[in-house]
Tab-separated table of C-alpha atoms and ligand atoms in Angstrom:
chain	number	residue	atom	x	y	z
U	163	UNK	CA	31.416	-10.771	-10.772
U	164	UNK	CA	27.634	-10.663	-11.755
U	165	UNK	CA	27.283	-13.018	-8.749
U	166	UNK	CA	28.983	-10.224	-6.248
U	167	UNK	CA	26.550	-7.090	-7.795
U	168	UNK	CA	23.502	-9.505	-6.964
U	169	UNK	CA	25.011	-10.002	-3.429
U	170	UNK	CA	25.780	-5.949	-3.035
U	171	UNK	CA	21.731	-5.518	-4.101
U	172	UNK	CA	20.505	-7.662	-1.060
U	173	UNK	CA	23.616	-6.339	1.032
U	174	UNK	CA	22.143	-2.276	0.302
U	175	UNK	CA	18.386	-3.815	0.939
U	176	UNK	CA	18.773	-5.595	4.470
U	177	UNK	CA	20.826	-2.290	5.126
U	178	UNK	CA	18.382	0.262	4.613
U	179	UNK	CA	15.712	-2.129	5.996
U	180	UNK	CA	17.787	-1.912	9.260
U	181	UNK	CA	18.173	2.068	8.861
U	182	UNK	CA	13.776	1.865	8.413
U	183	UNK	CA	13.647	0.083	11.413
U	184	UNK	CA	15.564	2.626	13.630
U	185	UNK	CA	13.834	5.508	11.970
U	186	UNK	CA	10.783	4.441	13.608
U	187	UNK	CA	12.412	4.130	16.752
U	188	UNK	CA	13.335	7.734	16.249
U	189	UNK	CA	10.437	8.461	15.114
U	190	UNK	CA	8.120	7.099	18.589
U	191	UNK	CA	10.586	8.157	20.881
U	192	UNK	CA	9.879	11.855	19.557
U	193	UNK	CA	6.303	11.277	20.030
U	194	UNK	CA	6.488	10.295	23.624
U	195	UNK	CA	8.699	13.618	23.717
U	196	UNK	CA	5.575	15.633	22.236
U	197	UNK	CA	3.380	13.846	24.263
U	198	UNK	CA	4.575	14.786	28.091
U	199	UNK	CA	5.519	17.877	27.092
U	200	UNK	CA	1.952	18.964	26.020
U	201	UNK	CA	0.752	17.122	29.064
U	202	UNK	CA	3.053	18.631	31.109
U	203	UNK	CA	1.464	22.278	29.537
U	204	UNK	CA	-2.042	21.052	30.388
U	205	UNK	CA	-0.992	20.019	33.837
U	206	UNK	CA	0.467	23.038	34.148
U	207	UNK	CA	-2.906	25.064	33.156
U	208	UNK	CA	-4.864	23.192	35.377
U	209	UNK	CA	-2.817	23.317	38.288
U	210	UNK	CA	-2.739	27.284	37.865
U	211	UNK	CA	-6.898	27.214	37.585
U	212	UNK	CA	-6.985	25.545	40.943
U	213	UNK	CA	-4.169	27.837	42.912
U	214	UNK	CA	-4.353	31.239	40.994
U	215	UNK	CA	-7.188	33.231	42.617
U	216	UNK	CA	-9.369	30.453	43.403
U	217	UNK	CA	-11.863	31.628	45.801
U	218	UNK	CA	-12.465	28.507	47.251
U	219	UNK	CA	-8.548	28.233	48.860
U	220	UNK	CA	-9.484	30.118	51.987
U	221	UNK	CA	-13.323	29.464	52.003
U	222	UNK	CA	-14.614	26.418	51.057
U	223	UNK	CA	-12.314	23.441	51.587
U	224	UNK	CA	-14.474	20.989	50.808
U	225	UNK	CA	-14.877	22.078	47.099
U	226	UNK	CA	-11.026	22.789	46.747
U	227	UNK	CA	-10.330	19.374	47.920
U	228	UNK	CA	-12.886	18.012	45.513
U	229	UNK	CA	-11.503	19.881	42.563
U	230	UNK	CA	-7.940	19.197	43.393
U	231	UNK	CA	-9.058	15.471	43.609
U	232	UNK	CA	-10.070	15.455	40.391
U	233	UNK	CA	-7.479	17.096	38.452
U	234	UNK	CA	-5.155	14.925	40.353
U	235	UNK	CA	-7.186	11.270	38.487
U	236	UNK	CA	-7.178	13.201	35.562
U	237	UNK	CA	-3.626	14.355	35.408
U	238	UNK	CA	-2.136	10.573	36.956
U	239	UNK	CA	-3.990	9.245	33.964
U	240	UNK	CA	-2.742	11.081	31.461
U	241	UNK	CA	1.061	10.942	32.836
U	242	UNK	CA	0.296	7.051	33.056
U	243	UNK	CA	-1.261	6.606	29.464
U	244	UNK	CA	2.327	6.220	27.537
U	245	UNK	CA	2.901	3.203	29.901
U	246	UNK	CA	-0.242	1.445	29.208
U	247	UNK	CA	-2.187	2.319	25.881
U	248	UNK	CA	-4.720	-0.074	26.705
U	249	UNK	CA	-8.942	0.832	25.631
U	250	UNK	CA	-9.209	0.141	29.171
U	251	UNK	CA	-6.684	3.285	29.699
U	252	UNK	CA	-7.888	5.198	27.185
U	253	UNK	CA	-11.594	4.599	28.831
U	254	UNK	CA	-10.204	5.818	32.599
U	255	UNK	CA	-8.649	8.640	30.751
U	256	UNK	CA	-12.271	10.095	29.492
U	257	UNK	CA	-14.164	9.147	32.409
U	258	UNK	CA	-11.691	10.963	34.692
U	259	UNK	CA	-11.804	13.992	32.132
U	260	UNK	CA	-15.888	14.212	32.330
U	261	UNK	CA	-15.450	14.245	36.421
U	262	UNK	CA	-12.671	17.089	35.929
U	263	UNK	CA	-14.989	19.247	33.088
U	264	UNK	CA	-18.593	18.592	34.664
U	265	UNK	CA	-17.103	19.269	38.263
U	266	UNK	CA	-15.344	22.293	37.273
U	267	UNK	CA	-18.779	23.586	35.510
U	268	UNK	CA	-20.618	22.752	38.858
U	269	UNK	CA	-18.153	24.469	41.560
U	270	UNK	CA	-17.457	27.244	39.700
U	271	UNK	CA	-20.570	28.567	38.213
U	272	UNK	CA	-19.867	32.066	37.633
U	273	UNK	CA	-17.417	31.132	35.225
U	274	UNK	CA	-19.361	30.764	32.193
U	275	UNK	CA	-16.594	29.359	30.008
U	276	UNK	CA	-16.649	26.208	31.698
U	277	UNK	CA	-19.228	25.487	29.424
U	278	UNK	CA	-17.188	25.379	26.509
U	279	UNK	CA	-15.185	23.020	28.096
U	280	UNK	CA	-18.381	20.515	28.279
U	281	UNK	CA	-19.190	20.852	24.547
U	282	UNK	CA	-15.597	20.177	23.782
U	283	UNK	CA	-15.203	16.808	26.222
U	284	UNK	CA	-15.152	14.215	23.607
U	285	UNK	CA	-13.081	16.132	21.408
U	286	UNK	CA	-10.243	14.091	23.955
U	287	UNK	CA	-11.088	11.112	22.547
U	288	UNK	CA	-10.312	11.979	18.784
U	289	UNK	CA	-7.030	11.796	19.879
U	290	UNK	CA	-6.834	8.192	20.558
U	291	UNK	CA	-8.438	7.310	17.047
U	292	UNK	CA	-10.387	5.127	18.911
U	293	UNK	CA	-14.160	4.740	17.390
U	294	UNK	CA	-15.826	3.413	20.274
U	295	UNK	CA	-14.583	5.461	22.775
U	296	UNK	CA	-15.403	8.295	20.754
U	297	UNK	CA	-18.927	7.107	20.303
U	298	UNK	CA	-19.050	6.211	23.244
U	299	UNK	CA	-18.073	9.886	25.047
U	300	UNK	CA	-20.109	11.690	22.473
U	301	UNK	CA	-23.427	9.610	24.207
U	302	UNK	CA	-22.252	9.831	27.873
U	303	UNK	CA	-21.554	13.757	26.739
U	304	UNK	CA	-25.167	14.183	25.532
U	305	UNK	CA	-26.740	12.319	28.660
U	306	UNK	CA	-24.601	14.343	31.004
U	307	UNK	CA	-25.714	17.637	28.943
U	308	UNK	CA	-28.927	16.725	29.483
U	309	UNK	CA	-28.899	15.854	33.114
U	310	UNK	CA	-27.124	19.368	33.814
U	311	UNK	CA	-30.126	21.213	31.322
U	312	UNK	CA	-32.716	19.097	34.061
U	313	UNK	CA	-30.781	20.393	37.284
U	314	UNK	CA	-30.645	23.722	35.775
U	315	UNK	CA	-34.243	24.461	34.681
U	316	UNK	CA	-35.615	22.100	37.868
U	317	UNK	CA	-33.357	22.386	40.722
U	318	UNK	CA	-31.375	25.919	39.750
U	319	UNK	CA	-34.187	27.709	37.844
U	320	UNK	CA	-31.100	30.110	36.870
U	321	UNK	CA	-30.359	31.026	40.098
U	322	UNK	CA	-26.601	30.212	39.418
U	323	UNK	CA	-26.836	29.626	35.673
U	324	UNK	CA	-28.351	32.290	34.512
U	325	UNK	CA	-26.481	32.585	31.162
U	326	UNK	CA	-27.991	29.388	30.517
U	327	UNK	CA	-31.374	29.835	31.707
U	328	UNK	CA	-31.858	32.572	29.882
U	329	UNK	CA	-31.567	31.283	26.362
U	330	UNK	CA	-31.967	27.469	27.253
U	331	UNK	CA	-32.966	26.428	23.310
U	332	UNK	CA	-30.122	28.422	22.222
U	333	UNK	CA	-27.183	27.298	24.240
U	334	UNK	CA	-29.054	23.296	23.499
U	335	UNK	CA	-29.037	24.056	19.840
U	336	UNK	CA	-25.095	25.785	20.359
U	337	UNK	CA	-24.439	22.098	22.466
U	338	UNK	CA	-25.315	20.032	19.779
U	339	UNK	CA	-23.804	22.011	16.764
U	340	UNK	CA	-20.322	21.578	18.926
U	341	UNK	CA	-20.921	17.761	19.144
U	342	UNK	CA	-21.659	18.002	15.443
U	343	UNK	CA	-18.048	19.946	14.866
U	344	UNK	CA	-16.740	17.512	16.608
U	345	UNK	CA	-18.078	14.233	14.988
U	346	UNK	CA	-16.813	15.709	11.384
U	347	UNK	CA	-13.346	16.686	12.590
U	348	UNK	CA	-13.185	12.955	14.358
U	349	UNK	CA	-14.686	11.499	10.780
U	350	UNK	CA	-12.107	13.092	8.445
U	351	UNK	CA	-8.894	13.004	10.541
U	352	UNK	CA	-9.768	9.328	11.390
U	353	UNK	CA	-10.713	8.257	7.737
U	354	UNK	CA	-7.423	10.220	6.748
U	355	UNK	CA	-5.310	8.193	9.498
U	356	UNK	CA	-6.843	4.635	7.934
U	357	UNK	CA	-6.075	5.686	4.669
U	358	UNK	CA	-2.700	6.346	5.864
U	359	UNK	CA	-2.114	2.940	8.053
U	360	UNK	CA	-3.325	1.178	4.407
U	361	UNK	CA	-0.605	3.078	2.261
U	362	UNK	CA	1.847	2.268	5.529
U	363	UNK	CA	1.050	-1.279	5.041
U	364	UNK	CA	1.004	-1.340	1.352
U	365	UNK	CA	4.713	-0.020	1.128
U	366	UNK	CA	5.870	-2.010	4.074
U	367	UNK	CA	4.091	-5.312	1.714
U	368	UNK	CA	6.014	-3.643	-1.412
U	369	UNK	CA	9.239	-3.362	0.827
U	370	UNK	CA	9.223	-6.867	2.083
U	371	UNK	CA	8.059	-8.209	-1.627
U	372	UNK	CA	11.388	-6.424	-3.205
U	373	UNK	CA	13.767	-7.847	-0.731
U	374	UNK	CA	12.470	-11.333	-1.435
U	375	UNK	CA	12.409	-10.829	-5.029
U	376	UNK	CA	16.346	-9.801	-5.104
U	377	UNK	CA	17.332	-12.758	-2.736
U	378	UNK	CA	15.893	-14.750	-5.185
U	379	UNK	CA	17.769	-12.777	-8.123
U	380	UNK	CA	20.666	-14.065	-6.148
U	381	UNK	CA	19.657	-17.182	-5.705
U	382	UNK	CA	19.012	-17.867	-9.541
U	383	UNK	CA	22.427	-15.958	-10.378
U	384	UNK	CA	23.785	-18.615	-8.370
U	385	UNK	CA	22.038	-21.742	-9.898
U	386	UNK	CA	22.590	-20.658	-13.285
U	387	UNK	CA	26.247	-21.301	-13.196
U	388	UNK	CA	26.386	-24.728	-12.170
U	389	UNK	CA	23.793	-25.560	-14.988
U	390	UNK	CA	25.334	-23.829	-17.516
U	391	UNK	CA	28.343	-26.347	-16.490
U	392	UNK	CA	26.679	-29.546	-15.663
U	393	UNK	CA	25.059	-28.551	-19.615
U	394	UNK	CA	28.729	-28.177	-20.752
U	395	UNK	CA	29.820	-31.378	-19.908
U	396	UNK	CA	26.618	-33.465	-21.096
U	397	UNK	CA	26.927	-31.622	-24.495
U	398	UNK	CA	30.694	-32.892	-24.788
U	399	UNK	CA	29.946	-35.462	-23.627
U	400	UNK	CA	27.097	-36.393	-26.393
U	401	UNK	CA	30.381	-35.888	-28.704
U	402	UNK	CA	32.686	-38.335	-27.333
U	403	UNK	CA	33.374	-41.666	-28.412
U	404	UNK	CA	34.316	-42.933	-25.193
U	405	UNK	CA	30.688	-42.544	-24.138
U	406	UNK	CA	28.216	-45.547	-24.600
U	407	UNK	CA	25.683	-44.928	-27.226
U	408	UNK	CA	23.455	-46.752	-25.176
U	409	UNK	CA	23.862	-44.064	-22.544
U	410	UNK	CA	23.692	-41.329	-24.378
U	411	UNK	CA	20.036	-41.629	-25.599
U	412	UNK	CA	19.183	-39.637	-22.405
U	413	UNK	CA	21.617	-37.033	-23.220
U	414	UNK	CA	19.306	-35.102	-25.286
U	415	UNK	CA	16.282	-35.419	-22.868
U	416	UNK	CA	18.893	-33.860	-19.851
U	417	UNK	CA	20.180	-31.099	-22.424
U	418	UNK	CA	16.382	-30.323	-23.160
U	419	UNK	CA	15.562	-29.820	-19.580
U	420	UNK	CA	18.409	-28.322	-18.318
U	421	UNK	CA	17.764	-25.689	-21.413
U	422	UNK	CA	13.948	-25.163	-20.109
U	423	UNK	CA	16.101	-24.029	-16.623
U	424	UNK	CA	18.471	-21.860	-18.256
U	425	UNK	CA	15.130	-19.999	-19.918
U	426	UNK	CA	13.252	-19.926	-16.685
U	427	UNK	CA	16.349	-18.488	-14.591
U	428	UNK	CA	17.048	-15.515	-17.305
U	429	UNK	CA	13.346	-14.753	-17.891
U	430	UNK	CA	12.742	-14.196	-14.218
U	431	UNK	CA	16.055	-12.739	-13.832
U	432	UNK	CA	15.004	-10.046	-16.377
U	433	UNK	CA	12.057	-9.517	-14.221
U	434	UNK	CA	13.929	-8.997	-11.112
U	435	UNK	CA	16.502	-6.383	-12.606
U	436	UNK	CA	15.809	-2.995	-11.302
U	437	UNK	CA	13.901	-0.454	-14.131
U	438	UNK	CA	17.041	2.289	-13.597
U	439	UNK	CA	19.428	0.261	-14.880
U	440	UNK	CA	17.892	0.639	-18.143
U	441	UNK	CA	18.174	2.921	-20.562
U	442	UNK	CA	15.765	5.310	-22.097
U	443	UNK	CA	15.358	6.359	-25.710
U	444	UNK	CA	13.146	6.721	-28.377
U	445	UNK	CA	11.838	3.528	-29.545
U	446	UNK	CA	10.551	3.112	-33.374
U	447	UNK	CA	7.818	0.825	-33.428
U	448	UNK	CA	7.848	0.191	-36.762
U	449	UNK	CA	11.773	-0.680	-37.388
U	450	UNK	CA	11.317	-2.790	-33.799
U	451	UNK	CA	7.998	-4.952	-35.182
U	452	UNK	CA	9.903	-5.478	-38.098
U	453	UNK	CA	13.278	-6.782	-36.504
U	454	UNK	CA	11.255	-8.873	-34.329
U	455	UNK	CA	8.732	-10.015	-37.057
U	456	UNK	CA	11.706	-11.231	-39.295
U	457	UNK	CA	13.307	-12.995	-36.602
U	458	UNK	CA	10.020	-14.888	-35.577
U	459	UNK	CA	9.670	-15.173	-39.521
U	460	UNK	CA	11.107	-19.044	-39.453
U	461	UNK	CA	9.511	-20.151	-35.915
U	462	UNK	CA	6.010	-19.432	-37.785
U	463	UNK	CA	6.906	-21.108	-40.478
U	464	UNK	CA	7.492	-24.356	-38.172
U	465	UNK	CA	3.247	-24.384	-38.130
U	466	UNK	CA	3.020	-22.732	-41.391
U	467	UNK	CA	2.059	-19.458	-39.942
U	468	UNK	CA	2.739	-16.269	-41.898
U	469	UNK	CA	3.275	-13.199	-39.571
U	470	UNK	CA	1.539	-10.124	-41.955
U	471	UNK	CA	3.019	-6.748	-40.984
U	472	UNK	CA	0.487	-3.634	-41.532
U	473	UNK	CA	2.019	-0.175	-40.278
U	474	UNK	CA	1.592	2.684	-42.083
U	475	UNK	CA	3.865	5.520	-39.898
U	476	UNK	CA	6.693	5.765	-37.956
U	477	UNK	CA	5.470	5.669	-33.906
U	478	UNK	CA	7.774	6.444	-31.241
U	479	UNK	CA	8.124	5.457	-28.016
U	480	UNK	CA	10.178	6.363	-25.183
U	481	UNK	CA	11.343	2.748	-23.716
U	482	UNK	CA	14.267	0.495	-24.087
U	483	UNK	CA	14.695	-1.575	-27.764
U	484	UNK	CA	15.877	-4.401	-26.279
U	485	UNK	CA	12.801	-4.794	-24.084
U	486	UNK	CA	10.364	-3.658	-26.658
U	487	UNK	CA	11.659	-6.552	-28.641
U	488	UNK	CA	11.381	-8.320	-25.812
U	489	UNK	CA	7.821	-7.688	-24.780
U	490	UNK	CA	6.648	-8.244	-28.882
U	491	UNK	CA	8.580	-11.457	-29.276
U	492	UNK	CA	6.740	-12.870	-26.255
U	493	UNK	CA	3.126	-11.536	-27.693
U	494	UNK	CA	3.667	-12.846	-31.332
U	495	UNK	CA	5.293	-16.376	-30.276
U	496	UNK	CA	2.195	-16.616	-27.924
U	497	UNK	CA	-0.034	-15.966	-30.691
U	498	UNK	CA	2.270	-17.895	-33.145
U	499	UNK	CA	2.011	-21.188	-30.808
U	500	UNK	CA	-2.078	-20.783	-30.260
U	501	UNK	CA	-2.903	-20.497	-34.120
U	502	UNK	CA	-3.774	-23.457	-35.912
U	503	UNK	CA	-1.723	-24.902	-38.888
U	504	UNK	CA	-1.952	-22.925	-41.469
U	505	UNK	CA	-3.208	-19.845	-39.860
U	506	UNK	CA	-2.038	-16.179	-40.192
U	507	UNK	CA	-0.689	-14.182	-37.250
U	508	UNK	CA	-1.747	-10.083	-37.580
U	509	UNK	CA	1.082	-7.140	-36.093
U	510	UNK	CA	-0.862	-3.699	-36.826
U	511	UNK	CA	0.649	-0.634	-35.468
U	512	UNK	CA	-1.321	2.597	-35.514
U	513	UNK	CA	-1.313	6.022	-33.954
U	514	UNK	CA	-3.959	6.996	-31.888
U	515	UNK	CA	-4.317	10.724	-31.054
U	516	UNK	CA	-1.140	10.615	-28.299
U	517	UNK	CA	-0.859	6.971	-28.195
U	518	UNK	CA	0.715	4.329	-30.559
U	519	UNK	CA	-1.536	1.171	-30.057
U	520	UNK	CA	-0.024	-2.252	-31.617
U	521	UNK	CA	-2.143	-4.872	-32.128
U	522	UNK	CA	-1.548	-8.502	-32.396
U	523	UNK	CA	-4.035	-10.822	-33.801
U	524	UNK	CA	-4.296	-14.560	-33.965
U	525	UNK	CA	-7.253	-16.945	-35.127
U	526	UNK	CA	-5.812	-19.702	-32.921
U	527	UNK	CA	-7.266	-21.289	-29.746
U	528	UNK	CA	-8.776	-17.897	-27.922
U	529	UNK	CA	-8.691	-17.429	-23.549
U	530	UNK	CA	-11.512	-17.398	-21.499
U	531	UNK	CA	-12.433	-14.699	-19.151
U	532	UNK	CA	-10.932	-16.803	-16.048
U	533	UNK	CA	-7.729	-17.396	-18.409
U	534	UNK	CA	-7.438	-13.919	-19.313
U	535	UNK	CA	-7.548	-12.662	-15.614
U	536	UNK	CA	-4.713	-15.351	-14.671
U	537	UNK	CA	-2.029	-13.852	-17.748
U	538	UNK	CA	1.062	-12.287	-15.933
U	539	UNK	CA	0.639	-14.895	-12.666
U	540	UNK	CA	4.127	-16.261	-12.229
U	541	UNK	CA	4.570	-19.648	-14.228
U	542	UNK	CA	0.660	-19.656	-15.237
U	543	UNK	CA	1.015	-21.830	-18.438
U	544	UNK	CA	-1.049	-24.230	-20.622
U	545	UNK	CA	1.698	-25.324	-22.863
U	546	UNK	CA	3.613	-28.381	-21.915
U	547	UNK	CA	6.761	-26.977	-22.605
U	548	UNK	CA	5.742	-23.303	-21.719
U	549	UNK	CA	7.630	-21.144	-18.512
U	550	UNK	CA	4.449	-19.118	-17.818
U	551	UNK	CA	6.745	-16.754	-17.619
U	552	UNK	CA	6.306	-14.640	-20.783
U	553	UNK	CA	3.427	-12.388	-20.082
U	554	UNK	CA	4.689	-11.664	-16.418
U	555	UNK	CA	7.428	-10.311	-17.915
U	556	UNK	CA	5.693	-8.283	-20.766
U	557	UNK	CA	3.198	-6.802	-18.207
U	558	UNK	CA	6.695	-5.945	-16.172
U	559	UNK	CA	7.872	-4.099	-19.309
U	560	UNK	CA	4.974	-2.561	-20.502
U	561	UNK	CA	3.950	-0.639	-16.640
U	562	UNK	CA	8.169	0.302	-16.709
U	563	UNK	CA	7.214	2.807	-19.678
U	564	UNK	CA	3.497	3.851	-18.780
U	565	UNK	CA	2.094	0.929	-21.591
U	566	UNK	CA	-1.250	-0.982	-21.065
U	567	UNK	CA	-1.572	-4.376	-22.072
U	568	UNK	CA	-5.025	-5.329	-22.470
U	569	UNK	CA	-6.979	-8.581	-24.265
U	570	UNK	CA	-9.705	-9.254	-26.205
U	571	UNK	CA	-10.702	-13.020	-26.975
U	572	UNK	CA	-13.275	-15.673	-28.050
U	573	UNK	CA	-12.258	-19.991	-27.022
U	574	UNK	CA	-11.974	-20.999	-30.341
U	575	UNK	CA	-11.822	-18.390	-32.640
U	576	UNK	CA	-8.386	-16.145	-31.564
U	577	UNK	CA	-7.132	-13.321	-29.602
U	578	UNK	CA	-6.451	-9.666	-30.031
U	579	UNK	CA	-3.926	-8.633	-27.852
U	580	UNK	CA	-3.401	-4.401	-27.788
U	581	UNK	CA	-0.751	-2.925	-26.320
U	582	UNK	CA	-0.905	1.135	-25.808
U	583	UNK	CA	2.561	3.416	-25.207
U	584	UNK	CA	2.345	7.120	-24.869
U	585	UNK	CA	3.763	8.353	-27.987
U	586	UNK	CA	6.809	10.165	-27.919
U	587	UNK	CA	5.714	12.361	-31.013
W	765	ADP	P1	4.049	-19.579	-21.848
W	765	ADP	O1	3.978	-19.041	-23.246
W	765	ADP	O2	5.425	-19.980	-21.466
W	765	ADP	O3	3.040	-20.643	-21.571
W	765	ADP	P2	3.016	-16.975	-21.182
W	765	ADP	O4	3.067	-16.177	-19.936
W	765	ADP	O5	3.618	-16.376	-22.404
W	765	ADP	O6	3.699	-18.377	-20.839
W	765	ADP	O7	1.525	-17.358	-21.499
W	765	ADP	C1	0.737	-17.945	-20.483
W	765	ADP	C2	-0.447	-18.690	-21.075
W	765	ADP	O8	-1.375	-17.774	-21.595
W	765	ADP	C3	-0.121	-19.613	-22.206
W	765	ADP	O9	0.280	-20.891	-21.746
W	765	ADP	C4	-1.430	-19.692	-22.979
W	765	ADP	O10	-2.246	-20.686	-22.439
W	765	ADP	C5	-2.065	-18.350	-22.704
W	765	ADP	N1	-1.968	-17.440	-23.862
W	765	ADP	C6	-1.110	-16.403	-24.016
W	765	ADP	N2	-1.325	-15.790	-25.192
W	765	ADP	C7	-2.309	-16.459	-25.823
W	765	ADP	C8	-2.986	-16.338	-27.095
W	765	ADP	N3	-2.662	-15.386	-27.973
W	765	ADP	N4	-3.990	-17.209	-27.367
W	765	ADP	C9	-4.329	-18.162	-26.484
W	765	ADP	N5	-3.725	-18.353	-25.300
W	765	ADP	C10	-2.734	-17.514	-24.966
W	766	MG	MG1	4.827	-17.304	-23.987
């Protein structure tokens, strides 16, 4: 039965991973929908600036060819760009738009706002969130200013470009302040697009890591069974007459090991169980520390440990008892199993302004600093016998109800382990 809800976990998981996948299906095929209709807009534009009143159409041929020429590159490139994305692309696409702007500036030069258009060239390449290419247009841009500033005051001397003669260090200044627009907008919207990709990646990582984690809560459901069988049968086994004595020397050992299984399987597979599952509800420390100090009573005595209880007030917590047990069973028996013979094993419980902070502190064996960082890695154990299992799981429990687990230790002299909840009154 158990078995089956494990199944219907991964079942839900692959599903919705399938339903993510088509959502971003959806999700491009809109964007190429966005994309040629605004292009089809701009083409649109364009193609009305070169047929609506343009005086070259019965005049100059010449210079409507050559403008038509070069809206046509410009507007093939842009139609072509969802078919091939490449920076090769994306380069044709800007040089073709600096032959459209500058030519446009060029044969039309009573239209002034042309020149707008030349501050805001590069601006095209934001879109494409595409760091060289933008660097790159906002240096050809700034060349190509300065050519057309060169012709102007050399070749022109205002006779066409008046508006530009006239206040030549204003409309430079006006030039570079637009690049300068234009290099912030590029900055922020680009910084905000990588932070963006990262948090992508990070939940597609998280994703990936929580399908993998419940196939494996499967998988364990799975082996537990046939242990918990195989462990049957050896026990009753041990019983029997019929059995050699001979043989049954081993017994014990396979018991033993098959029982370090067992505790692996359900310690991970208390790991693995989802956080919503569990209920909420206000968590004495005190009562819990001293359940789970009277229960640990006897396993200190095994090393002649005393476990010494100091709480003064009742702390509350918003958690779930079981776990709470859970996580301070795993502390103390850590500390309990690094103290020396003989040695006592500290529980304080205090509040602190809106926190209730529990510490637990042993004399024993201490961590160093490279020990301390590897606590909560998956099996990371010293103890021949250990699971290296324990801490995961406490740190699991602990970030479930907004705790903080943190250390403080000396090789050879003990540990202080504190553990911080946000206190419930
Ligand atoms: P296990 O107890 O099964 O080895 P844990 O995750 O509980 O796994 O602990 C991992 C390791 O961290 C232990 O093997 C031990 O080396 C170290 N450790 C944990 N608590 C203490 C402590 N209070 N003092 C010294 N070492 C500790
Ligand atoms: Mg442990």
């Amino acid at each position: 039965m158990v078995v089956y809800i494990g199944r219907t976990i991964v079942l839900t998981e692959m599903q919705s991973w399938f339903k993510g996948v088509s959502m971003k299906e959806l999700y491009t095929e809109i964007n190429k929908k966005l994309y040629y209709f605004t292009i089809t807009v701009v083409i649109a534009i364009m193609l009305m600036g070169l047929l609506v009143d343009n005086p070259y159409y019965s005049q100059d041929g010449s210079a409507f060819f050559l403008h038509a020429l070069f809206l046509t590159f410009f507007a093939v490139c842009l139609l072509l760009y969802p078919r091939n994305t490449s920076h090769y692309c994306r380069l044709l696409i800007m040089i073709t738009s600096f032959m459209y702007f500058y030519s446009l500036f060029f044969l039309y030069p009573d239209t002034w706002s042309n020149f707008i258009f030349l501050c805001l060239v590069p601006a095209i390449s934001i879109l494409f969130f595409d760091p060289k290419l933008f660097y790159f247009s906002l240096a050809l841009n700034s060349f190509a200013i300065l050519m057309t500033f060169l012709y102007i005051i050399l070749v022109d001397q205002g006779a066409h470009y008046s508006y530009i003669q006239e206040d030549l260090v204003g409309n430079i200044i006006n030039f570079f302040g637009s690049q300068a627009i234009i290099y912030f907008i590029f900055y922020i919207s680009y910084g905000r697009l990588k932070k963006q990709q990262l948090y992508f990646q990070q939940i597609k990582q998280a994703e990936r890591l929580k399908t993998t984690g419940q196939l494996a809560a499967a998988v364990a459901h799975e082996i537990r069974n046939p242990l918990t069988v195989v462990k049957g049968f050896l026990q009753f086994y041990e019983q029997s007459n019929e059995v050699d004595t001979e043989l049954k020397k081993h017994f014990h050992l396979m018991v033993d090991e098959l029982n370090t299984a067992e505790q692996v399987i359900s310690q991970f597979l208390s790991i693995a169980k989802p956080a919503k599952e569990k209920e909420l509800e206000p968590v004495n420390i005190r009562q819990v520390l001293q359940s789970v100090t009277d229960l640990l009573h006897s396993y200190g005595l095994l090393h002649d440990n005393q476990i010494e209880l100091q709480i003064v007030e009742d702390s509350y917590v918003a958690a779930n008892t079981i776990e709470m047990k859970q996580l301070f069973i795993n502390i103390i028996k850590n500390a309990i199993e690094a103290s020396n013979i003989g040695d006592v094993v500290v529980v304080a419980a205090s509040k602190i302004k809106d926190m209730v902070e529990i510490n637990i502190i042993d004399y024993g064996q201490g961590m160093t600093e490279k020990e301390i960082e590897s606590l909560g890695t998956p099996f990371y154990s010293l103890k021949s016998k250990g699971t290296g299992l324990g801490m995961m799981i406490c740190f699991n429990i602990a970030e479930n109800y907004k705790g903080k687990i943190s250390f403080k230790s000396t090789k050879g002299k003990g540990t202080t382990v504190t553990i911080r909840f946000p206190s419930l009154i």
